[in-house]
XYZ file of C-alpha atoms in Angstrom:
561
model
C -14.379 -10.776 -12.581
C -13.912 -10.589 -16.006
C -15.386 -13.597 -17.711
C -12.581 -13.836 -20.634
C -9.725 -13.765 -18.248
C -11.094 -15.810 -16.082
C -11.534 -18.028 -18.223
C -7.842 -18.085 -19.534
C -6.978 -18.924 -16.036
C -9.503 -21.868 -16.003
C -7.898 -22.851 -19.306
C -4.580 -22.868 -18.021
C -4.817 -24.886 -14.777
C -6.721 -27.703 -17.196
C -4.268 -27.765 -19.666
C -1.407 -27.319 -16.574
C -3.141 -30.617 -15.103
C -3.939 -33.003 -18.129
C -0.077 -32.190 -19.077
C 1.499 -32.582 -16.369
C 2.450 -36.197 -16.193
C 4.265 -36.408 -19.203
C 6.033 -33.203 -19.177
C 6.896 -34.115 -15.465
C 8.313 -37.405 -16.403
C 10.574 -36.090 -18.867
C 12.053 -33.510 -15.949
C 12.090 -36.799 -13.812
C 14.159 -38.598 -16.424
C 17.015 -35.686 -16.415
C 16.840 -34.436 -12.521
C 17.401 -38.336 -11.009
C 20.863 -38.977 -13.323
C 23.319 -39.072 -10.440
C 25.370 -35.865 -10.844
C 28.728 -35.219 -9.987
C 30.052 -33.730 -6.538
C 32.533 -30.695 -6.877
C 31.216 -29.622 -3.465
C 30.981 -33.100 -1.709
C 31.298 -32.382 2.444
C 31.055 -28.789 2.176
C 28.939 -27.305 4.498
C 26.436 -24.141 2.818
C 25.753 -20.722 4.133
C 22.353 -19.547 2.994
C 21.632 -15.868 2.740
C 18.694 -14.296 1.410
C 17.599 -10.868 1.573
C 13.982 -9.367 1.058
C 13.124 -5.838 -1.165
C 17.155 -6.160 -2.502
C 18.093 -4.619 -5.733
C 21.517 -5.227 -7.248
C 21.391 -1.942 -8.938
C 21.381 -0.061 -5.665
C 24.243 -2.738 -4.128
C 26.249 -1.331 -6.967
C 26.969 -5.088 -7.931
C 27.997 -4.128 -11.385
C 30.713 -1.786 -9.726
C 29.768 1.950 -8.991
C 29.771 3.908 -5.673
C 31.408 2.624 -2.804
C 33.193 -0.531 -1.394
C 30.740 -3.519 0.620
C 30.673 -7.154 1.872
C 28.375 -7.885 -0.526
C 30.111 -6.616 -3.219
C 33.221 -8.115 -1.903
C 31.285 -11.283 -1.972
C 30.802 -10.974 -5.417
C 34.187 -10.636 -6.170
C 34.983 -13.924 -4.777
C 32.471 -15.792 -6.484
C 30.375 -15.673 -9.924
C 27.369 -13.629 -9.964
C 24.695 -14.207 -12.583
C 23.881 -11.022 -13.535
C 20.242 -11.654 -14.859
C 18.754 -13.273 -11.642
C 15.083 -12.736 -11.304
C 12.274 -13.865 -8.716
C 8.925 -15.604 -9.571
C 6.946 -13.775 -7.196
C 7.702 -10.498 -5.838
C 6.667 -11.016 -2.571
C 8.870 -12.247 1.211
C 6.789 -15.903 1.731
C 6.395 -17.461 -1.813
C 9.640 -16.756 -3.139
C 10.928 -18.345 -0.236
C 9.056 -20.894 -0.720
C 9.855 -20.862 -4.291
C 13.290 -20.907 -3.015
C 13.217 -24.079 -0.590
C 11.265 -26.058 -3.168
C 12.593 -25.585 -6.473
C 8.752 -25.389 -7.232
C 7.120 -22.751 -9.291
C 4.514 -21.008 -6.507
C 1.412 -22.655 -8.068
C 2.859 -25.880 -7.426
C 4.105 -24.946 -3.927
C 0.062 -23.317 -3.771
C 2.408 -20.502 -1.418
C 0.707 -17.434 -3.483
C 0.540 -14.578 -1.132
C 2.274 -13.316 2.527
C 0.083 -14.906 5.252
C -1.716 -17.675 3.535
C -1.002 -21.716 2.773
C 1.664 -23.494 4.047
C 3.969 -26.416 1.338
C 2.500 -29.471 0.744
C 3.570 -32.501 2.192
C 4.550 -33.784 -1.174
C 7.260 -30.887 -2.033
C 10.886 -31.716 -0.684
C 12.669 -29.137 1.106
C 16.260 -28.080 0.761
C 16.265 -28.691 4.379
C 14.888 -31.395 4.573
C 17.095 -32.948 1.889
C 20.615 -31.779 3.819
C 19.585 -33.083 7.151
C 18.586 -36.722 5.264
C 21.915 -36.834 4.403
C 23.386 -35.839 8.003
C 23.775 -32.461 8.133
C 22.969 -30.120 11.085
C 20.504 -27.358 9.721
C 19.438 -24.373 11.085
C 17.735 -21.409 10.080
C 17.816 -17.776 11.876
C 14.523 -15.335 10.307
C 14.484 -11.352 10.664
C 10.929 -11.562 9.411
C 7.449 -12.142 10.635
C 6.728 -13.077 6.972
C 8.685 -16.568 7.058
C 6.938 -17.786 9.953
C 7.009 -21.858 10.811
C 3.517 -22.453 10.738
C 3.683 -21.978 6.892
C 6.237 -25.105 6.481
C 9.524 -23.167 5.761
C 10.706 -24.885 9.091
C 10.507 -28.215 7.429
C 13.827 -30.079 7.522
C 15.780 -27.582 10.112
C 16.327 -28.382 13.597
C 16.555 -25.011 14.679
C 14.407 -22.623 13.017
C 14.337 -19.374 14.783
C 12.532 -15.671 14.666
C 15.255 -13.758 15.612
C 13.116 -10.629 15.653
C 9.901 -9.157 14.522
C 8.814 -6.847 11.438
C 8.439 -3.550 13.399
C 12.059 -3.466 14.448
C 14.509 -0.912 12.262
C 16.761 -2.793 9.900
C 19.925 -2.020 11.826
C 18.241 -4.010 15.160
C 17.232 -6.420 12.924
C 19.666 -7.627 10.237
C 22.110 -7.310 13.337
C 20.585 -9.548 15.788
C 19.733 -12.024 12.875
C 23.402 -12.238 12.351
C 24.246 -12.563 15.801
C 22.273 -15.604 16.562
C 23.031 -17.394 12.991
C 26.572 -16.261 14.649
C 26.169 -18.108 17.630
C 24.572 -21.468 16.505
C 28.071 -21.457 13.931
C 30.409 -20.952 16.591
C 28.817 -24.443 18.396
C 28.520 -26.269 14.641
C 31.852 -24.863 13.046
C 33.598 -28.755 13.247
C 30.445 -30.398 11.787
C 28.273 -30.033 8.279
C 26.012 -27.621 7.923
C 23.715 -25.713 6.020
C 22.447 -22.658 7.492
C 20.047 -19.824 6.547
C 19.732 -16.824 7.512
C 17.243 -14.343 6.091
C 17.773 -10.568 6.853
C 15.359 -7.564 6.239
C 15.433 -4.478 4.343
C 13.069 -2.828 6.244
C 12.286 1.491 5.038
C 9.414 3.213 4.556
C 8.668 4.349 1.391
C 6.375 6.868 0.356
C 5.078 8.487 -2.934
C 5.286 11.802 -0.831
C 8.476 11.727 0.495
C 10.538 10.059 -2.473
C 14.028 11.529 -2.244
C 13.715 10.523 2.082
C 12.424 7.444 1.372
C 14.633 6.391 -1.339
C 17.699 7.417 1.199
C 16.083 5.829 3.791
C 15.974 2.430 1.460
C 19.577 2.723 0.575
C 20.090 3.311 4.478
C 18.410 -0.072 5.398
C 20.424 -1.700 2.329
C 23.903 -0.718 4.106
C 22.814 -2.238 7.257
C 22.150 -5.106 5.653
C 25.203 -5.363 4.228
C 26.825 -4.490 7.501
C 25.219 -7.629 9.013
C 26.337 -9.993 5.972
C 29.977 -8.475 6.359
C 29.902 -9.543 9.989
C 28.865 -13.277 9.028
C 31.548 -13.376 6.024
C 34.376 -11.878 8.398
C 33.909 -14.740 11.233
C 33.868 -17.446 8.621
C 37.399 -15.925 7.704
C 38.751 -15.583 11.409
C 37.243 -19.141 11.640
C 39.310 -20.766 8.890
C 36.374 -22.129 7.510
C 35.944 -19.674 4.232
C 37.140 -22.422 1.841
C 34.786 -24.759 4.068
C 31.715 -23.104 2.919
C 29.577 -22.240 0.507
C 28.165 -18.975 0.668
C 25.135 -18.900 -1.378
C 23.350 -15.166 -1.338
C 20.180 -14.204 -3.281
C 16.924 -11.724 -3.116
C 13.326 -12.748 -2.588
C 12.588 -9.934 -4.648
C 13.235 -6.368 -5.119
C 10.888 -3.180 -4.739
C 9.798 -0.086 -6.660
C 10.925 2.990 -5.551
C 8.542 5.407 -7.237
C 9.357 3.502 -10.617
C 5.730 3.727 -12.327
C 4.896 5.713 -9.989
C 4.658 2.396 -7.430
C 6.312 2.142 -3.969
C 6.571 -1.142 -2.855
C 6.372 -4.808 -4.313
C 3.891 -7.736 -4.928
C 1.438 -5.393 -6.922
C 3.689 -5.214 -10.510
C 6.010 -7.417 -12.215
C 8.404 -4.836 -13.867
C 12.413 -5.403 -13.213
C 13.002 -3.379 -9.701
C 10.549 -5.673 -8.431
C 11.938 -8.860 -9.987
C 15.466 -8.111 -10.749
C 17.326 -9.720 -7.518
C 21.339 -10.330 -6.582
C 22.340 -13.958 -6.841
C 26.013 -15.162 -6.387
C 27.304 -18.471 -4.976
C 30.765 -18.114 -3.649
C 33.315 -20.386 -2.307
C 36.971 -19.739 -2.874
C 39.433 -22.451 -4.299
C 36.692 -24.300 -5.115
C 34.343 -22.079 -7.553
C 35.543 -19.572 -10.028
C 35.770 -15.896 -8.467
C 34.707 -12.700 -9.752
C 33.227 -13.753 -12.293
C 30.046 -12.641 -14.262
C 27.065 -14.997 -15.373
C 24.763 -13.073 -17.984
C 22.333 -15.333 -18.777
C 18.592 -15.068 -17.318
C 18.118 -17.564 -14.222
C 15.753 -17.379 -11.501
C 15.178 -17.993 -8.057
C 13.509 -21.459 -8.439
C 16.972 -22.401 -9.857
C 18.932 -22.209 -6.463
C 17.973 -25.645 -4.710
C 18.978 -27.332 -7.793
C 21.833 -26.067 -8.314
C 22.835 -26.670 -4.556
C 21.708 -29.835 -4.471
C 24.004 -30.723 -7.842
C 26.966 -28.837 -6.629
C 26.749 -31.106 -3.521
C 26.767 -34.436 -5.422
C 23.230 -35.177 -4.728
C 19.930 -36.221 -6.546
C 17.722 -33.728 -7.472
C 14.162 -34.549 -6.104
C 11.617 -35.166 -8.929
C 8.912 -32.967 -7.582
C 11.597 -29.929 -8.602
C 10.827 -27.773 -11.403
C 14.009 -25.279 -10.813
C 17.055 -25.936 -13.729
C 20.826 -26.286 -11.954
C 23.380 -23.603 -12.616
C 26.880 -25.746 -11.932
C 27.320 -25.909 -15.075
C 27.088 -22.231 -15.499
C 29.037 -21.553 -12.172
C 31.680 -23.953 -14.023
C 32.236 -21.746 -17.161
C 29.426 -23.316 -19.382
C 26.918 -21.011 -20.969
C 23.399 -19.943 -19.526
C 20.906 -21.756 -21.479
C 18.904 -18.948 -23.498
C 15.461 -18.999 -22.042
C 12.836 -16.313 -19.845
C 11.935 -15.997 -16.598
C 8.294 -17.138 -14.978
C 6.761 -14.371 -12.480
C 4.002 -13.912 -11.412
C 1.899 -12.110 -8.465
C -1.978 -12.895 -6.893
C -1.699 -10.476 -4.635
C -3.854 -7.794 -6.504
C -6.412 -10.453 -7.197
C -6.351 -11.826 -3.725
C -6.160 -8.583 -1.928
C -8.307 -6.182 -4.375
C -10.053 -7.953 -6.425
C -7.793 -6.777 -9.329
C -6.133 -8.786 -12.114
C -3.502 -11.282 -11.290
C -0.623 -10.475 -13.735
C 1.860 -13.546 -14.920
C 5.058 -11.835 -16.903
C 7.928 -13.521 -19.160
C 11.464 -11.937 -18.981
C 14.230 -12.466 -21.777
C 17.558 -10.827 -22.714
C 15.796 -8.436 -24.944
C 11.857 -8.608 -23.577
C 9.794 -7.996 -20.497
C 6.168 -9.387 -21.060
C 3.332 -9.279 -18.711
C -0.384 -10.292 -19.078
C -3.242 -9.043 -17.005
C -6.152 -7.259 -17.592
C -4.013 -6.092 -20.836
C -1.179 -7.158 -22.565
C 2.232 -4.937 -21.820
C 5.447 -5.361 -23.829
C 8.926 -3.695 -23.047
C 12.032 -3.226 -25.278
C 14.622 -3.990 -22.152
C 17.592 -3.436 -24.521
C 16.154 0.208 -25.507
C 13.823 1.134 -22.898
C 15.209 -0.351 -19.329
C 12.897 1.704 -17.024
C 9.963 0.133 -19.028
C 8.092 3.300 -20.015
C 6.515 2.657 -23.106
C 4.458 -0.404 -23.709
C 5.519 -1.952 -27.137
C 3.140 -4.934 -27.529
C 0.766 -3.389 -30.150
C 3.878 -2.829 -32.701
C 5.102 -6.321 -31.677
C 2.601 -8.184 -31.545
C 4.244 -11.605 -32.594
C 6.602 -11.211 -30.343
C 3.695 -10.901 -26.991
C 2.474 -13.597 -28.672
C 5.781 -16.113 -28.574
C 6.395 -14.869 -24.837
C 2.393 -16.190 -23.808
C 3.116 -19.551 -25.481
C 6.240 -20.071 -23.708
C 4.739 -18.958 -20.764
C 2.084 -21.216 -21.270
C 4.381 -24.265 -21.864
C 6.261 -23.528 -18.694
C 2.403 -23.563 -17.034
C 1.669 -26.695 -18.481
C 4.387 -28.328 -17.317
C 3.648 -27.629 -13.656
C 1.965 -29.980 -11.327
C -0.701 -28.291 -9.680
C -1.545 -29.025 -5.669
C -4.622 -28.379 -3.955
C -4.401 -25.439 -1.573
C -5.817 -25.131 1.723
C -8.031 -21.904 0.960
C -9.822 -23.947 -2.053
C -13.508 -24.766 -2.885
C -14.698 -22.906 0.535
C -16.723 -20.164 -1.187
C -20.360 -22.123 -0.455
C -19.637 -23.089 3.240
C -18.217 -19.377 4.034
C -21.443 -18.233 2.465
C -23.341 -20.522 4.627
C -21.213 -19.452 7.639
C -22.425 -15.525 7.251
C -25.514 -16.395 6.643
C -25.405 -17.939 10.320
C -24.015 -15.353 11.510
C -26.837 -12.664 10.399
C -25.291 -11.906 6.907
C -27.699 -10.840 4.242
C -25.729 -8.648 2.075
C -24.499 -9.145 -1.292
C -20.857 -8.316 -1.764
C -19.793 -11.397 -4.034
C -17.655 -10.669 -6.891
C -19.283 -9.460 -10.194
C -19.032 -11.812 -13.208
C -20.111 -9.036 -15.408
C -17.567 -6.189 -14.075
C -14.624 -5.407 -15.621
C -11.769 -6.667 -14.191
C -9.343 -3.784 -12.983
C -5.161 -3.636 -14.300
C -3.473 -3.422 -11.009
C -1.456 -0.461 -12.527
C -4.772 1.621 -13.800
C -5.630 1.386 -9.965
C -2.343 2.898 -8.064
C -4.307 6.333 -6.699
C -6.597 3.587 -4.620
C -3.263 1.396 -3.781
C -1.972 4.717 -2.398
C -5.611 6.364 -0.476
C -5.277 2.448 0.678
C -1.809 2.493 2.235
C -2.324 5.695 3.336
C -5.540 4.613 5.609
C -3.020 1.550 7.011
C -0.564 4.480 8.064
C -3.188 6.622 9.765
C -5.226 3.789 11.837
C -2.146 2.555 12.959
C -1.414 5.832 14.650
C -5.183 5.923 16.357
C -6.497 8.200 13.588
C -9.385 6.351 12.484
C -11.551 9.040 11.005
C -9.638 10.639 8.249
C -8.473 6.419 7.526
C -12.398 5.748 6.850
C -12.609 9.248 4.668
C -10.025 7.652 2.549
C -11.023 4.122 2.219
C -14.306 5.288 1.383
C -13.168 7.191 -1.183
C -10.725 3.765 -2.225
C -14.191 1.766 -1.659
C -15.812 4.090 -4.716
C -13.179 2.683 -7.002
C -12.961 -0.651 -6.362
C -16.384 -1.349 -4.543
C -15.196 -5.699 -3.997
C -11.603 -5.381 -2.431
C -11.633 -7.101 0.070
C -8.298 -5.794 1.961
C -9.935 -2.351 1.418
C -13.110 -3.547 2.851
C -11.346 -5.402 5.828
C -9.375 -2.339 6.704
C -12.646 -0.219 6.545
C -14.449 -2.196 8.582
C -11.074 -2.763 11.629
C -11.181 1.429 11.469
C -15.136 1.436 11.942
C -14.450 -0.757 15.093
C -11.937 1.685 16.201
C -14.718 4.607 16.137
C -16.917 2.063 18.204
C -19.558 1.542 15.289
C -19.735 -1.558 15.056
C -22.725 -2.627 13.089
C -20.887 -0.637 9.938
C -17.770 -2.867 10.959
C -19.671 -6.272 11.208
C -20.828 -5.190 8.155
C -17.786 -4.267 5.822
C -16.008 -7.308 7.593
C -18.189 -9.944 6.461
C -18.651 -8.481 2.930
C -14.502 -8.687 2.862
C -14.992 -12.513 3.763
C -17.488 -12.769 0.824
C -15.358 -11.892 -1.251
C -12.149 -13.317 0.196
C -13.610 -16.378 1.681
C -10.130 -18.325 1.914
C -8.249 -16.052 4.190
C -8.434 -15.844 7.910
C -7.402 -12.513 8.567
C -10.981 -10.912 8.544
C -12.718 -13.814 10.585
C -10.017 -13.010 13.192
C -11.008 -8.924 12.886
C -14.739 -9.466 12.974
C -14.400 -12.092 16.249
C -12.757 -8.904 17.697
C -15.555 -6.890 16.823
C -18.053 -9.657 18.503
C -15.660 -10.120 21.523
C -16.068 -5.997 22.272
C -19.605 -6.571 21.813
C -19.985 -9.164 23.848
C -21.076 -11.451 21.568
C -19.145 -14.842 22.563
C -20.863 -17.298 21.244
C -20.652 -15.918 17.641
C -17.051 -14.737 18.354
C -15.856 -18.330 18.787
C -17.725 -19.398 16.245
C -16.144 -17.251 13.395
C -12.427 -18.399 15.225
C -13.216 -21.957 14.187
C -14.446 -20.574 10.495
C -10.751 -18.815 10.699
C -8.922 -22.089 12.143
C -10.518 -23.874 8.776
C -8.909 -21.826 6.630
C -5.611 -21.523 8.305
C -5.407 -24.173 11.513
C -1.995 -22.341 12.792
C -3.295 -18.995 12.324
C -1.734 -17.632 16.072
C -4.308 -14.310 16.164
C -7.424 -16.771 16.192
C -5.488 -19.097 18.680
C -4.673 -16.228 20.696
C -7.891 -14.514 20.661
C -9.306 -18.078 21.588
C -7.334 -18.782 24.380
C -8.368 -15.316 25.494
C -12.358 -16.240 25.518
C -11.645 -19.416 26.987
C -11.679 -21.626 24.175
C -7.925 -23.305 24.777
C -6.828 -23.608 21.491
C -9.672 -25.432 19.713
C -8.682 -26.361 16.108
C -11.810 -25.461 14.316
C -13.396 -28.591 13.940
């Protein structure tokens, strides 16, 4: 990795850490003030929706007539909400918290779970005697990763692979259920629905239908939740409070997808908190805000104390007719360092400015130039400049927790070696590290090879993650694929191989031990099979593939130790 931005990340964790207590006692100072309770009793709907984009829910009026929009109408949207990670798990994390994601150490889909220090918006509703449930339409928000915390019902209504329509639907039909049995008593209750199309740089005009498709069942499914609150009597009861994780590109920059850039379709989500009588409807918040803001902002509305540990600002006083501080919006994503090997990119968004820092510096005019096309940070540079200091304040005022995946580089080195390991695929201090967006051809051969082995064709997936594998010679997700597609040929030595240099180089995540024990188990190699399951159970104890793949060699459901 690139030894000068490395060690501007070094830099900013010390500074993040040495700083922390005093900035964090200020926040303490301000957040435990007893607020007042304009909401007191109510009981709060919760709905979130993954890859949404209030440009293509016509929020700001446009095409066509929906329950979201007519949600809108009956409550005050801020118009400038955006997310701090473009990705399902650490936004909701983000979300539940009110903590930034390196303080809820929830960086990526699949990895970490909150630490036992971070309150909950659960968690803080049933303490003060609510019921709580939750109802997921993802695989993403699983319990094992601590989003469960604080809800006495938290329940997968469905996996990933089902369509949209299945899934939003049955999501709302079991939230449904549980609020036909709760409707006398408080609640809060979350339900989560997917926006689940494929998208595809070849197919753009399909997949972009097939996005807007998946949007309208969505909204279809949040119509059928706000139109039983109304037959219930209960509208004026609660407080419907709806927001995106995050958005997704749709062939913007020539990306399809989200977690790998921070530009607006990927941040930019819907937020609007709606409850008739009570707040002020249809009306239009224009300040910038983000996701981290919610819990506060709940948690104020209801009359209670904010918990310390929250970094998140409340809007009730915005909600309320008072104007939206002028500040920028944190983002940021690991995922192309985690995943590739690539740059991790951290971005500041103001009225005017959309700033994000990489492997280069990239600066957009979002007054004149809203599809961010032309990179402005050269001709401005004092302006780049302002945007990494604040971003840089708003880091050092974070308190940092230790996450799971940490300082287990040695011992996973020590663990292939065991295992017959004697190649060399650590990462490169000298190379150059790669922009994320300089890399999209490989992103694509890469997604392309996920399509294809899925559907048994694990030849031409190898061709093309070979060719991905010349480009960026240390990803490890490219790498991991490479080596589950080698296994699907039956060649396994070349899959033992490309497995464990994917660990090398990814030595915190448990998703390649759990791929090379498969490759042991088919080669009857048990003992060393098990083995790697307990190297994956020590870098994620809940991980249910390992478990599964233990109980299946008849190792019960050791945890690693």
């Amino acid at each position: 990795m690139h030894k000068v931005y490395t060690a501007f990340v070094l830099l900013v964790a010390l500074a993040a850490s040495i700083s922390a207590g005093c900035k964090r006692s200020e926040q303490e100072t301000a957040k435990t003030e007893a607020p007042s309770a304009p909401l007191a009793g109510k009981s709060v709907l919760l709905v979130t929706l993954e890859s949404a984009r209030p440009d293509r829910l016509h929020l700001g009026g446009g095409a066509g007539k929906s329950a979201i929009n007519a949600l809108a109408a009956n409550g005050v949207r801020f118009d400038q909400a955006f997310a701090q990670v473009p990705i399902t798990l650490p936004s909701a994390a983000t979300l539940m918290t009110g903590a930034y994601p390196p303080e809820n150490t929830i960086r990526v889909n699949g990895q970490g779970a909150l630490p036992a220090a971070l309150s909950t918006l659960a968690e803080v509703f049933h303490d003060n005697g609510y019921r709580t449930a939750a109802f997921i339409g993802s695989d993403k928000l699983q319990s094992r990763f601590g989003l469960d915390r604080g809800f006495e019902v938290y329940q997968q209504a469905v996996a990933d692979q089902q369509p949209t329509p299945v899934a939003a639907s049955a999501t709302a039909a079991a939230g449904l259920a549980w609020l036909e049995k709760s409707r006398s008593e408080r609640f809060l209750a979350w339900l989560h629905l997917p926006v689940s199309a494929t998208a595809s740089a070849t197919a753009s005009q399909r997949a972009s239908a097939d996005y807007d498709a998946a949007l309208a069942a969505t909204d279809a499914a949040v119509g059928q939740v706000v139109d039983w609150l109304n037959k219930a009597g209960m509208r004026e009861r609660v407080l419907v409070v709806f927001v995106g994780l995050h958005g997704t590109s749709l062939g913007e920059h020539g990306y399809w997808g989200n977690g790998l850039l921070l530009y607006e379709p990927s941040l930019h989500v819907p937020l609007v908190f709606s409850l008739p009588g009570a707040l002020p409807e249809g009306e239009v918040r224009d300040g910038i805000v983000q996701v981290v803001d919610v819990m506060p902002t709940v948690l104020e509305l209801m009359g209670w104390v904010v918990p310390e540990d929250v970094s998140g600002d409340s809007l009730a006083g915005a909600i309320n007719g008072a104007s939206v501080p002028g500040r920028i919006a944190y983002s940021e994503t690991q995922y192309p360092l985690e995943r590739f090997g690539w740059a991790a990119l951290r971005s500041a968004t103001s009225r005017r400015w959309q700033y994000v820092f990489g492997a280069e510096v990239e600066l957009y005019d979002r007054s004149s130039d809203p599809q961010e096309e032309h990179n402005v940070a050269e001709a401005n540079a004092k302006v780049a400049d302002q945007l990494e200091a604040k971003l840089i304040s708003i880091e050092e005022a974070m308190v940092l927790r230790e996450s799971r995946s940490e300082a287990l580089a040695e011992e996973t080195l020590q663990g292939l070696r065991s295992l017959g390991y004697v190649g060399s695929a650590t990462q490169d201090e000298t190379a150059e590290v790669k922009s994320p967006r300089s890399m999209l051809a490989v992103y694509d051969d890469y997604r392309q090879a996920e399509t294809l082995l899925a559907h048994g064709r694990a030849e031409p997936a190898i061709e093309l993650l070979n060719k991905a594998l010349k480009a960026s010679p240390q990803a490890p997700a490219i790498l991991s694929l490479l080596g589950q597609a080698y296994a699907a040929m039956g060649q396994f030595e070349r899959a033992e191989q490309r497995l464990m240099d994917a660990i090398a180089q990814s030595p915190g995540s448990a998703g390649a031990y759990v791929e090379l024990a498969r490759v042991f188990q088919r080669e009857g190699k048990k003992d060393q099979a098990m083995r790697t399951l307990r190297d994956a159970l020590k870098r994620d104890p809940s991980y249910p593939e390992a478990k599964q793949l233990m109980r299946e060699l008849g190792g019960g459901e050791e945890a690693g130790h």
